[in-house]
PDB file of C-alpha atoms in Angstrom:
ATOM      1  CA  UNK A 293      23.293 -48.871  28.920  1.00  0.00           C
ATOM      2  CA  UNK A 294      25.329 -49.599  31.983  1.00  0.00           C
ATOM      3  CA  UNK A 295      22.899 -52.866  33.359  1.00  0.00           C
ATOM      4  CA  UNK A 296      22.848 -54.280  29.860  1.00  0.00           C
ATOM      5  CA  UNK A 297      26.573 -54.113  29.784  1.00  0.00           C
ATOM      6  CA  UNK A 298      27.152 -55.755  33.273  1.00  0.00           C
ATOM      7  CA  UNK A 299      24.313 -58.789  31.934  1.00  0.00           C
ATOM      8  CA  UNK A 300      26.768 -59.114  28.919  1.00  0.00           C
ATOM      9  CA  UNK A 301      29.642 -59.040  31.296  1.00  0.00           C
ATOM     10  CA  UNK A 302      28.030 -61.675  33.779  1.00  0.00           C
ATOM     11  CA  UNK A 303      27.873 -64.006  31.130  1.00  0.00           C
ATOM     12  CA  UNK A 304      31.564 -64.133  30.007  1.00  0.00           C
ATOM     13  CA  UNK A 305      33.247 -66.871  31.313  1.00  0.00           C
ATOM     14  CA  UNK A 306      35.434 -66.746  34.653  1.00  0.00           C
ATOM     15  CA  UNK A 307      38.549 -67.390  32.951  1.00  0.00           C
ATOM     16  CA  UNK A 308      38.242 -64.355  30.180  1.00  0.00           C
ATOM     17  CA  UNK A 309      40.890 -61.873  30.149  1.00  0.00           C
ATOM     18  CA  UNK A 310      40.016 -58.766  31.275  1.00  0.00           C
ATOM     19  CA  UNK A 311      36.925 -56.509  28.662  1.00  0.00           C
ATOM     20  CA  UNK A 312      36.577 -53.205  28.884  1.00  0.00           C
ATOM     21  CA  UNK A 313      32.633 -51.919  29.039  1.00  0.00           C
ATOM     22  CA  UNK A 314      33.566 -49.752  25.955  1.00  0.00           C
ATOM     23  CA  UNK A 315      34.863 -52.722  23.907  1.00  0.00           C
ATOM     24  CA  UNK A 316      31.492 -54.810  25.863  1.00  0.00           C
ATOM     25  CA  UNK A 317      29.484 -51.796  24.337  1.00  0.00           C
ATOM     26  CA  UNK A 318      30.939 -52.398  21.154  1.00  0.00           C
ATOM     27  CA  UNK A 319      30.956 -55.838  20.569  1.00  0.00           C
ATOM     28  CA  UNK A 320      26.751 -56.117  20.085  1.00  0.00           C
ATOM     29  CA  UNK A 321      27.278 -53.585  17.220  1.00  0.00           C
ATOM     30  CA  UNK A 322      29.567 -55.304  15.525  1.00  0.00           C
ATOM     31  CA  UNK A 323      28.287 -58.781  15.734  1.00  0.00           C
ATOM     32  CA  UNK A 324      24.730 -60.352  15.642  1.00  0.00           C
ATOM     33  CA  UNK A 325      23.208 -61.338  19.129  1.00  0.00           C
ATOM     34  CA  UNK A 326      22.947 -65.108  18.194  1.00  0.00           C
ATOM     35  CA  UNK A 327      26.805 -65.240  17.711  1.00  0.00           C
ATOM     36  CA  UNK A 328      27.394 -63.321  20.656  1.00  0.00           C
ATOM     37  CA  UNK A 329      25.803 -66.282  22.224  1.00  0.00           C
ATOM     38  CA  UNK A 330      27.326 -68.885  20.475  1.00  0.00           C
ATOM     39  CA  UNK A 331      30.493 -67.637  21.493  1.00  0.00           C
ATOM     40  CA  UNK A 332      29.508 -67.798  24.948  1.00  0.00           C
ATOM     41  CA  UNK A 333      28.389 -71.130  24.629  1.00  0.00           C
ATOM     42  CA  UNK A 334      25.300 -70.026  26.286  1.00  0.00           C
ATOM     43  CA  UNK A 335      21.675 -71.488  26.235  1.00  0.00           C
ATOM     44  CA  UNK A 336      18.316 -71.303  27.809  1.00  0.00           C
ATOM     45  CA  UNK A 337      17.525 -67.951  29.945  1.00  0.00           C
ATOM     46  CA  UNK A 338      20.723 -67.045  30.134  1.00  0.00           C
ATOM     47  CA  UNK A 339      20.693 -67.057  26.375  1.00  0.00           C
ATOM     48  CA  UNK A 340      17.646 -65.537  26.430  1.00  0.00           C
ATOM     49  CA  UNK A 341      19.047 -62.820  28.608  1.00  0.00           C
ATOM     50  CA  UNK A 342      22.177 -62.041  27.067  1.00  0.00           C
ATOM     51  CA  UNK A 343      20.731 -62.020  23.514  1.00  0.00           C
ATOM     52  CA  UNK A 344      17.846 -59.074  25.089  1.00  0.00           C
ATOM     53  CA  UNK A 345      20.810 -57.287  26.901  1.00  0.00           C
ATOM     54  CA  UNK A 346      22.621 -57.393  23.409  1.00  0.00           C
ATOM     55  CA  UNK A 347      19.565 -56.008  21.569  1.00  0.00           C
ATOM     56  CA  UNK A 348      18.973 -53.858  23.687  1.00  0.00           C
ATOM     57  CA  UNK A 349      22.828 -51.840  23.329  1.00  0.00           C
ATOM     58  CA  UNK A 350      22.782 -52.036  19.416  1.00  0.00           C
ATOM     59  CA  UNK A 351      19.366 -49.671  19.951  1.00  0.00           C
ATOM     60  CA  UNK A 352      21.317 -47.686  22.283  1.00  0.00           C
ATOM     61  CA  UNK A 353      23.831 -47.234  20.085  1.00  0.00           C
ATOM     62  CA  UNK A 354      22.448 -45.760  17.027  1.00  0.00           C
ATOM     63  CA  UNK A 355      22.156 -42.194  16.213  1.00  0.00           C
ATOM     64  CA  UNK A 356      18.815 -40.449  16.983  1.00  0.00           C
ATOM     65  CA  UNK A 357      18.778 -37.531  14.650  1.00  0.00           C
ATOM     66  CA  UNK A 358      15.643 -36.056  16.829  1.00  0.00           C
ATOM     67  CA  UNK A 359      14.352 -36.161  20.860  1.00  0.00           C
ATOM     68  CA  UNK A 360      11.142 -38.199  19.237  1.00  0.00           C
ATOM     69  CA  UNK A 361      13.573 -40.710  17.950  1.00  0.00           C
ATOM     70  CA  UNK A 362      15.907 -40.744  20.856  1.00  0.00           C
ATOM     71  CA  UNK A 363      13.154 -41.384  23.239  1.00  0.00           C
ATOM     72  CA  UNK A 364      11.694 -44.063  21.226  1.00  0.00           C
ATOM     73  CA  UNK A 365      15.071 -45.987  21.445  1.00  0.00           C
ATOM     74  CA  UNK A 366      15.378 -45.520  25.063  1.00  0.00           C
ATOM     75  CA  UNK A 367      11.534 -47.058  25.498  1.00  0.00           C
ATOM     76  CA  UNK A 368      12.199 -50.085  22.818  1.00  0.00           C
ATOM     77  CA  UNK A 369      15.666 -50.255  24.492  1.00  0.00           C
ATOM     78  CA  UNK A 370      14.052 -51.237  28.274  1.00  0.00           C
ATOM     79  CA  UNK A 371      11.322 -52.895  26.614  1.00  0.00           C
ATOM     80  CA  UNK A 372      13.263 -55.697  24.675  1.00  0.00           C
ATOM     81  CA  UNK A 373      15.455 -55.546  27.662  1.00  0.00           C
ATOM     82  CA  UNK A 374      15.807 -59.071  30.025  1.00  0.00           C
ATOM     83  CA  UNK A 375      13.089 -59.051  32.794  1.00  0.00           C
ATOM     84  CA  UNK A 376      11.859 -55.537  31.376  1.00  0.00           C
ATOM     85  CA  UNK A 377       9.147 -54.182  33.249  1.00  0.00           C
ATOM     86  CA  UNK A 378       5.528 -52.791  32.011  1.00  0.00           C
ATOM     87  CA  UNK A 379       5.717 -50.518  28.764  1.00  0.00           C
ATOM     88  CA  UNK A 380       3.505 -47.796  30.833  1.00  0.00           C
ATOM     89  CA  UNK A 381       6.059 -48.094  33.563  1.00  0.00           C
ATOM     90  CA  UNK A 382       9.208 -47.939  31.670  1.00  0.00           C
ATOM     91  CA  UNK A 383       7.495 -44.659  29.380  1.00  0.00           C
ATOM     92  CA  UNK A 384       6.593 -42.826  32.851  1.00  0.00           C
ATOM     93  CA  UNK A 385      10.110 -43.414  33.996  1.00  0.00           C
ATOM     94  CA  UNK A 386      11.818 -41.707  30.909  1.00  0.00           C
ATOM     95  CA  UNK A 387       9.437 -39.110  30.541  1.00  0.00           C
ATOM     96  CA  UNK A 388       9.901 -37.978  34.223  1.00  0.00           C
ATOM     97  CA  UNK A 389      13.553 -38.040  33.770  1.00  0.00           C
ATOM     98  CA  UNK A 390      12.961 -35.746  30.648  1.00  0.00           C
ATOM     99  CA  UNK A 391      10.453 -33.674  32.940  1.00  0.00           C
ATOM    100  CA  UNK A 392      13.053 -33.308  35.796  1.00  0.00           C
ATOM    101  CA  UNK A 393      15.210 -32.240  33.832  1.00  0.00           C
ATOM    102  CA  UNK A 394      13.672 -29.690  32.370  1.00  0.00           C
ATOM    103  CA  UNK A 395      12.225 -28.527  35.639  1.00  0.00           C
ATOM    104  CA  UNK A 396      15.131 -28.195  37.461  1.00  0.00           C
ATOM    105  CA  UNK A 397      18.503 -27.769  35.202  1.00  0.00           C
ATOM    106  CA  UNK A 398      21.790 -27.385  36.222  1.00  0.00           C
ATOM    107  CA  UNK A 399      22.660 -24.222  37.593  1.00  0.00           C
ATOM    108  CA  UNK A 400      25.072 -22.991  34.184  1.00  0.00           C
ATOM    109  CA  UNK A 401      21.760 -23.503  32.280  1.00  0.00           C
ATOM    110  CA  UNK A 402      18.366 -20.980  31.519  1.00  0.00           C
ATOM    111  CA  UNK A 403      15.509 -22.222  30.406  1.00  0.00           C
ATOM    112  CA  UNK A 404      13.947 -20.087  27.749  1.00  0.00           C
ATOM    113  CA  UNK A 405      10.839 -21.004  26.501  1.00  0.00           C
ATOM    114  CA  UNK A 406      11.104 -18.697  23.475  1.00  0.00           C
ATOM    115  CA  UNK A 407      13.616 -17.163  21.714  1.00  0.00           C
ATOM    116  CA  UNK A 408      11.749 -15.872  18.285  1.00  0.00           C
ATOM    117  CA  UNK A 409       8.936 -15.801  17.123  1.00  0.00           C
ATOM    118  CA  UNK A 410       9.071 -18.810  15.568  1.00  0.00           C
ATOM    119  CA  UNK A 411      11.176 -20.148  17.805  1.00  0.00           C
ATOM    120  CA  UNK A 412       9.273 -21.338  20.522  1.00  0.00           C
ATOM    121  CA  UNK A 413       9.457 -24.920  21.471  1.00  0.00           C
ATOM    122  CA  UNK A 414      11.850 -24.203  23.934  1.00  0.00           C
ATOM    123  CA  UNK A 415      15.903 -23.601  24.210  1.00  0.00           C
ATOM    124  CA  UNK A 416      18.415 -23.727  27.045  1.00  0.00           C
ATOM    125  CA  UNK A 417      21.311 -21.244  27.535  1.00  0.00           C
ATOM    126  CA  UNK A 418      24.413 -22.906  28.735  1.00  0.00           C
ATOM    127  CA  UNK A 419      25.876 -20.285  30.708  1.00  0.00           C
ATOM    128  CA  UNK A 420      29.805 -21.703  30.729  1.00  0.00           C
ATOM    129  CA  UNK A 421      29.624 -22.221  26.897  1.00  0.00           C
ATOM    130  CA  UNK A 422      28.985 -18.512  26.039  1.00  0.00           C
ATOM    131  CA  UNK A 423      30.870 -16.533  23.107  1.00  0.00           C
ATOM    132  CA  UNK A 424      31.522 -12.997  22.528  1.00  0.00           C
ATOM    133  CA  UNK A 425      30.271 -12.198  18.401  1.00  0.00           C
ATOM    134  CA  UNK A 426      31.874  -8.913  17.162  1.00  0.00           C
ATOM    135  CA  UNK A 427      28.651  -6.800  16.313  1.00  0.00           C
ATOM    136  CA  UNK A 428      30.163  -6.815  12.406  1.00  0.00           C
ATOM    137  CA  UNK A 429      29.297 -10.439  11.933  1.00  0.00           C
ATOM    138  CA  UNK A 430      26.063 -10.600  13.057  1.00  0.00           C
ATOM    139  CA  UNK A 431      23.165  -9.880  10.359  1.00  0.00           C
ATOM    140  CA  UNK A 432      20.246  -7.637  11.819  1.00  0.00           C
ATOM    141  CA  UNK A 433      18.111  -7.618   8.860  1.00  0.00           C
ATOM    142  CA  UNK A 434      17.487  -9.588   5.681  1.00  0.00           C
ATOM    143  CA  UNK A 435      20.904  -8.155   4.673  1.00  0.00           C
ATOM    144  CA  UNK A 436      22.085  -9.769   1.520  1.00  0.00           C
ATOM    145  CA  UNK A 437      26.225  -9.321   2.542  1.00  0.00           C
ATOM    146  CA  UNK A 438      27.456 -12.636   4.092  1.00  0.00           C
ATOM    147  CA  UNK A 439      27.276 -13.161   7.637  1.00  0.00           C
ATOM    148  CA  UNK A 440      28.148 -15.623   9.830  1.00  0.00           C
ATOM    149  CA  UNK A 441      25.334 -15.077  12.711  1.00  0.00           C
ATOM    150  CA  UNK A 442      22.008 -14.294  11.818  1.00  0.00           C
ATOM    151  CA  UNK A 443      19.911 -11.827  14.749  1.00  0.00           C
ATOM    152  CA  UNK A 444      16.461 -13.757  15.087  1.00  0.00           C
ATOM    153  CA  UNK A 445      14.991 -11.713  18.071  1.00  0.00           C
ATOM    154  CA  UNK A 446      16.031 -10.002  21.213  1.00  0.00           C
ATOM    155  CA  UNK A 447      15.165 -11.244  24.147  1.00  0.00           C
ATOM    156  CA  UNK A 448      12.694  -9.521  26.434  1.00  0.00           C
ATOM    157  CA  UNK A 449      14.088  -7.717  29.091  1.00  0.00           C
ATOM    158  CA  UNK A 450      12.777 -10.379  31.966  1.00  0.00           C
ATOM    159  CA  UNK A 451      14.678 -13.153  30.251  1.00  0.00           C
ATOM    160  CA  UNK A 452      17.747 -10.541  29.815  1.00  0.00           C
ATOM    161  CA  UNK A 453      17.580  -9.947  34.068  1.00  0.00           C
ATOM    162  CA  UNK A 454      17.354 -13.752  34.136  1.00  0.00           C
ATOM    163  CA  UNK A 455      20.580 -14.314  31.958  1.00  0.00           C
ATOM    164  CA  UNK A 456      22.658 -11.502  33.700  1.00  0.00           C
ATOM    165  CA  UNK A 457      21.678 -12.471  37.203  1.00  0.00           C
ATOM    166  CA  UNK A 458      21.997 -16.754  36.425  1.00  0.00           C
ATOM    167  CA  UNK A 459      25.369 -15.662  34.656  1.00  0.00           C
ATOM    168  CA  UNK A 460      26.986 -13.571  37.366  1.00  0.00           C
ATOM    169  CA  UNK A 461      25.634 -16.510  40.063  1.00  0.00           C
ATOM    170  CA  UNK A 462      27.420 -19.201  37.851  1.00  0.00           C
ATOM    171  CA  UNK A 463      30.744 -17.192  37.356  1.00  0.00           C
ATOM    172  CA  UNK A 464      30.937 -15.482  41.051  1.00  0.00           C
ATOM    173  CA  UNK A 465      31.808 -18.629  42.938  1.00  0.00           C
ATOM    174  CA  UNK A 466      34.967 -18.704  40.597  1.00  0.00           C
ATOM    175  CA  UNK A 467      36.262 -15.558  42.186  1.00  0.00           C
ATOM    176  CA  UNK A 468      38.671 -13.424  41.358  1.00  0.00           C
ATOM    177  CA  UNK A 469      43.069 -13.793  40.858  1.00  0.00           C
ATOM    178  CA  UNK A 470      44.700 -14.003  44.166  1.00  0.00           C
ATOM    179  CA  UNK A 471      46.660 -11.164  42.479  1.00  0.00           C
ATOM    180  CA  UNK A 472      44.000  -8.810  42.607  1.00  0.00           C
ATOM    181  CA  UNK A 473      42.857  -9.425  46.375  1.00  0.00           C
ATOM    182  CA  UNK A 474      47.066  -8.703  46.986  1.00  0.00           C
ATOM    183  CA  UNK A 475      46.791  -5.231  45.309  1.00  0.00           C
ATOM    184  CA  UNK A 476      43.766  -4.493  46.833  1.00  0.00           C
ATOM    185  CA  UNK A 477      45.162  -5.504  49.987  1.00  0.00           C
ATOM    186  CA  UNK A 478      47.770  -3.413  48.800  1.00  0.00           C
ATOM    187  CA  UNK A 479      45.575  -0.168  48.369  1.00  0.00           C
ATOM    188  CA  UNK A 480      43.802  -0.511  51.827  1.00  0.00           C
ATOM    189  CA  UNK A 481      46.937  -0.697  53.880  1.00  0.00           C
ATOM    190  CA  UNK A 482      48.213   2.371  51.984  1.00  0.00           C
ATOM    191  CA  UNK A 483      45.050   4.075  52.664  1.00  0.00           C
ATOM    192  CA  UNK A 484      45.233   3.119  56.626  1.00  0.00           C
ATOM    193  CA  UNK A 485      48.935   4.159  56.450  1.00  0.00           C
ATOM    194  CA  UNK A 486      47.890   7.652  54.967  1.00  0.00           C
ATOM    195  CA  UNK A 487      45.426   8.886  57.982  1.00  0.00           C
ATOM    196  CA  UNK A 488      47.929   7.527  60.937  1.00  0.00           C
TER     197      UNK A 488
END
């Protein structure tokens, strides 16, 4: 998004008062391409350009309601793009982004590949965005009371070791209160004291 924003950018003139790249961002959505350039008073390739780079954001833009469709946007996005390079090229470069991160996630996320049973196309735990679920509001069964979690599996206990130990490596560089190293400070020199 950010190089089609600095093409529409390049062409405003020098003179313009300062645009934001959110309002830049905007402005493609909002108005057709050809009167984008119009009101540049552009022509030729730079035309040609701006009018791609403009395309090219109102794809962006819109709201993929699946990965499928979000991917295709991103491809169609660099393909319509100014100087865009080959199809195969600009598909291996996505996808490899996708792959990498998958491969190696950030260190507050797991990786399951299942979760259920029929849950298996893949799921990541995000480790800092945990929340504790009394027991009371979770359905275990085909219960017909109302419930506001639903228990679809348990994990097995590999991917439970995996949770624990990637949770506890997340939250132990945090530390503990300052207060709590003073009163166990506290408790050490009292226990030197005793034996003097």
């Amino acid at each position: 998004m950010n190089k089609f924003v600095d093409e529409l950018r390049k062409a405003l003139p020098p003179a313009a008062p300062k645009i934001t790249d959110e309002r830049l961002r905007a402005w493609p959505c909002e108005e057709e391409p050809d009167e984008i350039v119009t009101a540049l008073g552009l022509s030729g390739r730079r035309a040609d350009n701006v009018k791609a780079a403009c395309e090219s954001i109102r794809l962006l833009s819109r709201k993929a309601e699946t990965l499928d469709d979000a991917v295709k946007l991103l491809i169609d996005s660099q393909v319509g793009a100014p100087n865009p390079q080959k199809r195969d090229k600009i598909v291996d470069g996505i996808v490899n982004k996708f792959r990498n991160a998958y491969s190696n996630p950030p260190g507050d996320a797991l990786f399951l590949s299942s979760i259920a049973p029929r849950n298996s196309l893949g799921y990541f735990a995000y480790l800092r965005h945990l929340e504790q679920v009394p027991e009371t509001e979770i359905a275990l069964g085909p219960d017909r009371s109302a419930s506001r979690y639903r228990r679809i599996s348990r994990l097995q206990d590999r991917y439970t070791h995996a949770l624990a130990e990637r949770f506890a490596h997340v939250f132990m560089a945090i530390g503990l209160p300052s207060a709590y190293e003073d009163v166990r400070d506290l408790h050490s020199e009292y226990l030197g004291a005793m034996y003097k």
